[in-house]
Short mmCIF file of C-alpha atoms in Angstrom, two decimals:
data_model
loop_
_atom_site.label_atom_id
_atom_site.label_comp_id
_atom_site.label_asym_id
_atom_site.label_seq_id
_atom_site.Cartn_x
_atom_site.Cartn_y
_atom_site.Cartn_z
CA MET A 1 13.16 1.13 102.73
CA ASN A 2 14.64 -2.36 101.53
CA GLY A 3 10.50 -3.04 100.50
CA ARG A 4 10.44 -0.81 98.17
CA PRO A 5 13.33 -1.34 95.82
CA LEU A 6 10.38 -5.59 95.95
CA VAL A 7 7.11 -3.20 95.36
CA CYS A 8 8.97 -1.53 92.20
CA ARG A 9 10.59 -4.77 90.99
CA THR A 10 7.81 -6.74 91.67
CA HIS A 11 5.86 -3.68 89.19
CA GLY A 12 7.66 -4.70 86.56
CA ILE A 13 7.80 -8.21 86.46
CA VAL A 14 3.72 -7.79 86.29
CA LEU A 15 4.55 -5.84 82.97
CA VAL A 16 6.81 -8.11 81.04
CA GLU A 17 4.48 -11.67 81.94
CA THR A 18 1.69 -8.79 80.12
CA LEU A 19 3.86 -8.08 77.37
CA LEU A 20 4.74 -11.76 77.39
CA ALA A 21 0.85 -12.65 77.30
CA VAL A 22 -0.41 -10.23 75.04
CA LEU A 23 3.18 -11.23 72.78
CA LEU A 24 1.89 -15.12 72.98
CA VAL A 25 -2.11 -13.68 72.60
CA ALA A 26 -1.14 -12.14 69.62
CA VAL A 27 0.65 -15.24 67.95
CA VAL A 28 -2.31 -17.59 68.31
CA LEU A 29 -5.03 -14.94 67.18
CA GLY A 30 -1.81 -14.53 63.89
CA VAL A 31 -2.39 -18.16 63.57
CA ILE A 32 -5.69 -19.01 63.75
CA ALA A 33 -5.69 -16.35 61.05
CA GLY A 34 -3.33 -17.67 58.80
CA GLY A 35 -4.87 -20.73 59.08
CA MET A 36 -8.58 -19.99 58.40
CA MET A 37 -7.15 -17.71 55.40
CA MET A 38 -4.99 -20.93 54.46
CA ALA A 39 -9.03 -23.33 54.67
CA SER A 40 -10.74 -20.75 52.66
CA ARG A 41 -8.25 -20.89 49.83
CA VAL A 42 -8.30 -24.23 49.93
CA CYS A 43 -12.27 -24.40 50.41
CA ILE A 44 -11.59 -21.21 47.03
CA VAL A 45 -9.69 -24.19 45.06
CA GLU A 46 -10.84 -27.76 45.72
CA SER A 47 -15.02 -25.56 44.56
CA ASN A 48 -13.86 -24.51 41.22
CA ASN A 49 -11.66 -27.46 40.65
CA SER A 50 -14.94 -28.80 41.19
CA THR A 51 -16.70 -26.68 39.58
CA PHE A 52 -13.91 -27.44 36.57
CA ALA A 53 -14.53 -31.04 36.45
CA SER A 54 -18.18 -31.39 37.01
CA SER A 55 -18.15 -29.23 33.23
CA GLY A 56 -15.95 -31.68 32.07
CA ARG A 57 -18.31 -34.73 32.89
CA SER A 58 -20.94 -32.96 31.44
CA VAL A 59 -19.70 -33.19 28.55
CA LEU A 60 -18.09 -35.98 28.51
CA ASP A 61 -20.81 -37.15 29.74
CA LEU A 62 -22.87 -36.14 26.24
CA MET A 63 -20.56 -36.94 24.36
CA ARG A 64 -20.42 -41.00 25.47
CA GLN A 65 -24.36 -40.68 25.12
CA ASP A 66 -23.72 -39.28 21.65
CA ALA A 67 -21.89 -42.99 20.52
CA VAL A 68 -23.67 -45.50 22.74
CA SER A 69 -26.91 -44.22 20.60
CA SER A 70 -24.83 -45.07 17.27
CA CYS A 71 -24.06 -47.51 14.23
CA GLY A 72 -21.17 -46.49 13.79
CA VAL A 73 -18.71 -43.66 12.02
CA LEU A 74 -19.02 -41.32 9.23
CA SER A 75 -14.84 -40.72 8.12
CA SER A 76 -17.03 -37.04 6.09
CA ILE A 77 -18.76 -34.54 6.25
CA SER A 78 -19.45 -32.05 4.32
CA THR A 79 -21.99 -28.91 6.28
CA GLY A 80 -21.65 -25.70 6.21
CA GLY A 81 -19.50 -24.61 4.30
CA SER A 82 -16.97 -26.61 5.53
CA THR A 83 -16.11 -30.69 5.73
CA TYR A 84 -14.67 -32.80 8.48
CA THR A 85 -12.99 -35.67 8.54
CA SER A 86 -12.58 -37.95 11.60
CA SER A 87 -9.73 -37.82 12.97
CA PRO A 88 -8.00 -39.01 16.49
CA SER A 89 -6.87 -35.94 16.85
CA GLY A 90 -9.66 -34.25 16.43
CA THR A 91 -12.76 -35.41 14.42
CA MET A 92 -15.24 -37.97 15.52
CA ILE A 93 -18.17 -37.90 13.38
CA LEU A 94 -21.35 -40.41 15.23
CA GLU A 95 -24.51 -42.42 12.58
CA SER A 96 -27.09 -41.83 14.84
CA PRO A 97 -30.51 -43.60 14.14
CA ALA A 98 -32.89 -41.63 15.01
CA VAL A 99 -36.87 -43.65 14.14
CA THR A 100 -40.51 -42.51 13.10
CA TYR A 101 -43.63 -44.48 15.07
CA ASN A 102 -46.57 -45.81 12.88
CA GLY A 103 -50.24 -45.16 14.27
CA ASP A 104 -49.82 -48.97 15.85
CA GLY A 105 -46.76 -48.06 17.95
CA SER A 106 -44.81 -49.56 15.59
CA VAL A 107 -41.41 -48.69 13.52
CA GLY A 108 -41.91 -46.45 10.39
CA THR A 109 -38.93 -44.67 9.07
CA THR A 110 -35.47 -45.28 10.26
CA TYR A 111 -32.99 -42.30 9.70
CA ILE A 112 -29.70 -41.45 10.35
CA ASP A 113 -28.49 -38.14 11.29
CA ASP A 114 -24.95 -37.61 11.44
CA VAL A 115 -23.07 -35.38 14.96
CA VAL A 116 -19.90 -33.85 14.50
CA TYR A 117 -17.72 -33.46 17.36
CA HIS A 118 -14.40 -31.10 16.19
CA LEU A 119 -11.66 -28.19 17.43
CA SER A 120 -12.20 -24.39 16.54
CA GLY A 121 -9.48 -22.45 17.13
CA PRO A 122 -5.93 -22.68 15.35
CA SER A 123 -4.20 -23.54 18.51
CA PRO A 124 -4.15 -24.46 22.10
CA PRO A 125 -6.46 -23.89 24.63
CA TYR A 126 -9.30 -24.60 22.13
CA THR A 127 -12.80 -24.80 22.03
CA LEU A 128 -14.94 -28.37 20.89
CA ASN A 129 -17.64 -27.82 18.67
CA ARG A 130 -21.45 -30.05 18.22
CA ILE A 131 -22.66 -30.06 15.38
CA VAL A 132 -26.30 -32.63 14.00
CA VAL A 133 -27.37 -32.88 10.67
CA PRO A 134 -30.37 -34.17 10.44
CA ALA A 135 -31.14 -36.30 7.40
CA ALA A 136 -33.75 -35.50 5.11
CA GLY A 137 -37.08 -36.09 7.06
CA SER A 138 -35.93 -37.43 10.15
CA PRO A 139 -37.30 -36.15 13.08
CA THR A 140 -34.63 -34.80 15.18
CA LEU A 141 -33.80 -30.67 14.88
CA PRO A 142 -30.91 -29.78 13.62
CA GLU A 143 -28.32 -27.67 15.65
CA PRO A 144 -25.83 -25.26 14.17
CA ASP A 145 -21.93 -25.28 15.19
CA THR A 146 -22.10 -25.11 18.51
CA ALA A 147 -19.69 -24.55 20.96
CA ILE A 148 -20.02 -26.81 23.93
CA ALA A 149 -16.79 -26.31 25.76
CA SER A 150 -12.83 -24.29 26.14
CA ASN A 151 -10.04 -24.82 26.46
CA ILE A 152 -9.75 -27.62 25.75
CA GLN A 153 -6.04 -28.51 25.14
CA ALA A 154 -7.10 -31.83 23.39
CA PHE A 155 -9.54 -34.12 22.03
CA ASN A 156 -8.09 -38.38 20.91
CA VAL A 157 -10.00 -40.68 19.77
CA THR A 158 -9.37 -44.32 19.83
CA PHE A 159 -11.42 -45.78 16.65
CA LEU A 160 -11.64 -49.48 18.15
CA HIS A 161 -13.34 -52.77 16.50
CA HIS A 162 -14.42 -55.67 17.26
CA ALA A 163 -13.16 -59.47 15.35
CA ALA A 164 -14.26 -61.90 16.99
CA TRP A 165 -13.23 -66.08 15.93
CA THR A 166 -13.66 -69.50 17.30
CA GLY A 167 -11.53 -71.96 18.25
CA ASP A 168 -11.24 -75.53 16.35
CA GLY A 169 -7.80 -77.38 18.35
CA SER A 170 -5.13 -76.47 16.01
CA THR A 171 -5.77 -72.53 14.15
CA LEU A 172 -2.78 -70.29 15.74
CA ILE A 173 -3.33 -67.92 13.35
CA PHE A 174 -6.42 -65.93 12.80
CA PRO A 175 -7.57 -63.09 9.71
CA LEU A 176 -8.31 -59.99 10.37
CA ASP A 177 -11.44 -58.42 8.98
CA VAL A 178 -9.92 -54.67 8.78
CA PRO A 179 -6.70 -53.20 9.12
CA ASN A 180 -4.94 -52.56 12.55
CA THR A 181 -3.48 -49.13 11.98
CA SER A 182 -1.25 -49.13 14.64
CA GLY A 183 0.56 -52.54 13.66
CA ALA A 184 2.17 -54.21 15.56
CA ASN A 185 3.44 -52.36 18.69
CA SER A 186 -0.62 -50.83 19.72
CA SER A 187 -0.61 -50.33 23.27
CA ASN A 188 -4.62 -50.41 21.83
CA THR A 189 -5.33 -53.89 21.85
CA ALA A 190 -7.31 -56.16 24.07
CA ILE A 191 -7.24 -60.11 23.08
CA THR A 192 -8.99 -62.26 25.13
CA VAL A 193 -9.45 -66.40 24.61
CA ALA A 194 -11.97 -68.25 26.08
CA GLY A 195 -12.88 -64.29 28.74
CA ALA A 196 -9.28 -65.36 29.24
CA SER A 197 -6.41 -62.11 28.26
CA ILE A 198 -4.18 -63.24 26.39
CA PRO A 199 -0.78 -60.32 26.60
CA LEU A 200 1.29 -58.60 23.10
CA GLN A 201 4.75 -59.32 22.30
CA SER A 202 5.17 -61.34 25.11
CA GLY A 203 4.88 -64.68 24.43
CA GLY A 204 0.97 -64.64 24.02
CA ALA A 205 0.00 -63.26 21.02
CA SER A 206 1.48 -61.79 17.89
CA TRP A 207 0.76 -59.76 15.51
CA VAL A 208 1.00 -60.75 11.50
CA MET A 209 1.76 -57.30 8.88
CA PRO A 210 -0.04 -57.80 6.10
CA ASP A 211 1.13 -59.83 3.39
CA THR A 212 -0.27 -61.73 0.56
CA ASN A 213 -1.86 -64.90 2.37
CA TYR A 214 -3.27 -62.23 5.28
CA PRO A 215 -3.80 -59.23 2.21
CA ASN A 216 -5.82 -57.77 6.34
CA GLY A 217 -3.04 -58.50 8.99
CA ALA A 218 -3.50 -60.87 11.19
CA ILE A 219 -2.68 -61.89 15.50
CA GLN A 220 -0.91 -65.48 15.63
CA LEU A 221 -1.35 -67.14 19.27
CA SER A 222 1.20 -69.02 21.03
CA TYR A 223 -0.99 -71.61 21.65
CA ALA A 224 -3.85 -73.75 19.88
CA PRO A 225 -7.33 -72.31 21.99
CA PRO A 226 -9.12 -75.06 22.29
CA MET A 227 -11.88 -76.38 20.43
CA GLY A 228 -14.82 -73.98 20.58
CA ALA A 229 -13.51 -71.10 23.13
CA ALA A 230 -14.38 -67.89 21.93
CA ILE A 231 -11.13 -65.83 20.66
CA ASP A 232 -11.38 -62.13 20.19
CA ALA A 233 -9.71 -58.80 19.77
CA VAL A 234 -10.34 -55.45 20.21
CA TYR A 235 -7.52 -53.21 18.34
CA PRO A 236 -7.61 -49.71 16.73
CA VAL A 237 -9.28 -49.27 12.85
CA ASP A 238 -8.87 -45.93 10.17
CA SER A 239 -12.21 -44.36 10.83
CA THR A 240 -11.20 -42.90 7.31
CA THR A 241 -10.62 -46.01 5.29
CA ASN A 242 -14.10 -47.48 4.05
CA ALA A 243 -13.09 -50.74 6.14
CA GLY A 244 -11.93 -48.55 9.19
CA GLN A 245 -15.45 -47.49 9.30
CA SER A 246 -17.16 -49.57 8.78
CA GLY A 247 -15.55 -52.02 10.64
CA VAL A 248 -15.85 -49.11 14.28
CA SER A 249 -17.94 -50.50 17.24
CA THR A 250 -16.00 -48.90 20.50
CA VAL A 251 -14.54 -45.22 21.02
CA ASP A 252 -11.72 -44.46 22.96
CA ILE A 253 -12.82 -40.00 24.48
CA GLY A 254 -10.05 -38.33 25.37
CA LEU A 255 -10.46 -34.44 26.95
CA THR A 256 -7.55 -32.86 27.80
CA TYR A 257 -8.38 -29.36 29.73
CA SER A 258 -6.02 -26.98 31.50
CA ALA A 259 -7.85 -23.68 32.22
CA ALA A 260 -7.13 -20.76 35.66
CA VAL A 261 -8.48 -21.24 39.20
CA ALA A 262 -8.20 -18.91 41.40
CA ALA A 263 -7.71 -18.65 44.27
CA PRO A 264 -6.65 -15.66 47.14
CA GLY A 265 -3.57 -14.71 46.30
CA ASP A 266 -2.86 -17.53 43.24
CA LEU A 267 -4.18 -17.98 39.52
CA SER A 268 -2.88 -20.96 38.87
CA THR A 269 -3.21 -23.39 35.53
CA ARG A 270 -4.80 -26.56 36.23
CA SER A 271 -5.17 -29.47 33.40
CA LEU A 272 -8.04 -32.29 33.58
CA ASP A 273 -7.75 -35.30 32.23
CA LEU A 274 -11.07 -36.92 31.41
CA PHE A 275 -11.11 -40.64 30.02
CA THR A 276 -14.66 -42.67 28.59
CA VAL A 277 -15.45 -46.03 26.36
CA ALA A 278 -18.20 -45.91 24.57
CA LYS A 279 -19.59 -48.96 22.71
CA PHE A 280 -22.08 -48.48 19.67
CA ARG A 281 -25.79 -49.82 20.04
CA ASN A 282 -25.75 -52.23 17.36
CA HIS A 283 -22.63 -54.37 18.75
#
């Protein structure tokens, strides 16, 4: 008699332990499944982000390649019934040399083709379009107004000019040959003396605004560079003016993408900022 309750009690304990074990296994399996789903989602998001970024870099590489092989910018061009004007926010017109060769391998004729990059659309997200306009007789094939990228929030170009002088041991002010469009607080400016960077607005160098003595403005150093020291300034210019157009030697290009990147249970908007700097072939 005394052993029977013990048997029932033992069976009850075994049943509880079994249920607890089943519950624990279910919890573990649930955690594993959740982890696998999260890992899968992360992999999909990263894969989509990688594709997104790769597409943007390909477009930026094409723009940089065109810029590096160019010899300058054009202020405006009319083609296909539309007129385009170089602008820091939306349009870049490059002048790209193309050559033909004589039978002996020597250069025959050099042509200057035009390559236009511009935003298309009334509001963001825009498409980024490319046009190639060959010069008459050029071997370059024309390219109509073609979209090369979509989901573009912004396309920014800084047109930069390089000015150079040589120190004489006494001169502090060096006149610019092309006006600086950003004025005294330019953030896209680099000044070096004998290869050493000179800070702006902090005692190293400052801008002299245009006046009768310096019609294009100037830079003023806090000390006179020694005889023979190389002085260089890279600063923004206005590509829509003749002086600015002829003065451009480098472009600083920025693209901002924004698009939905899908993942299981999520459709998030991702933004991507890409930048590159291209120095023209003749500088």
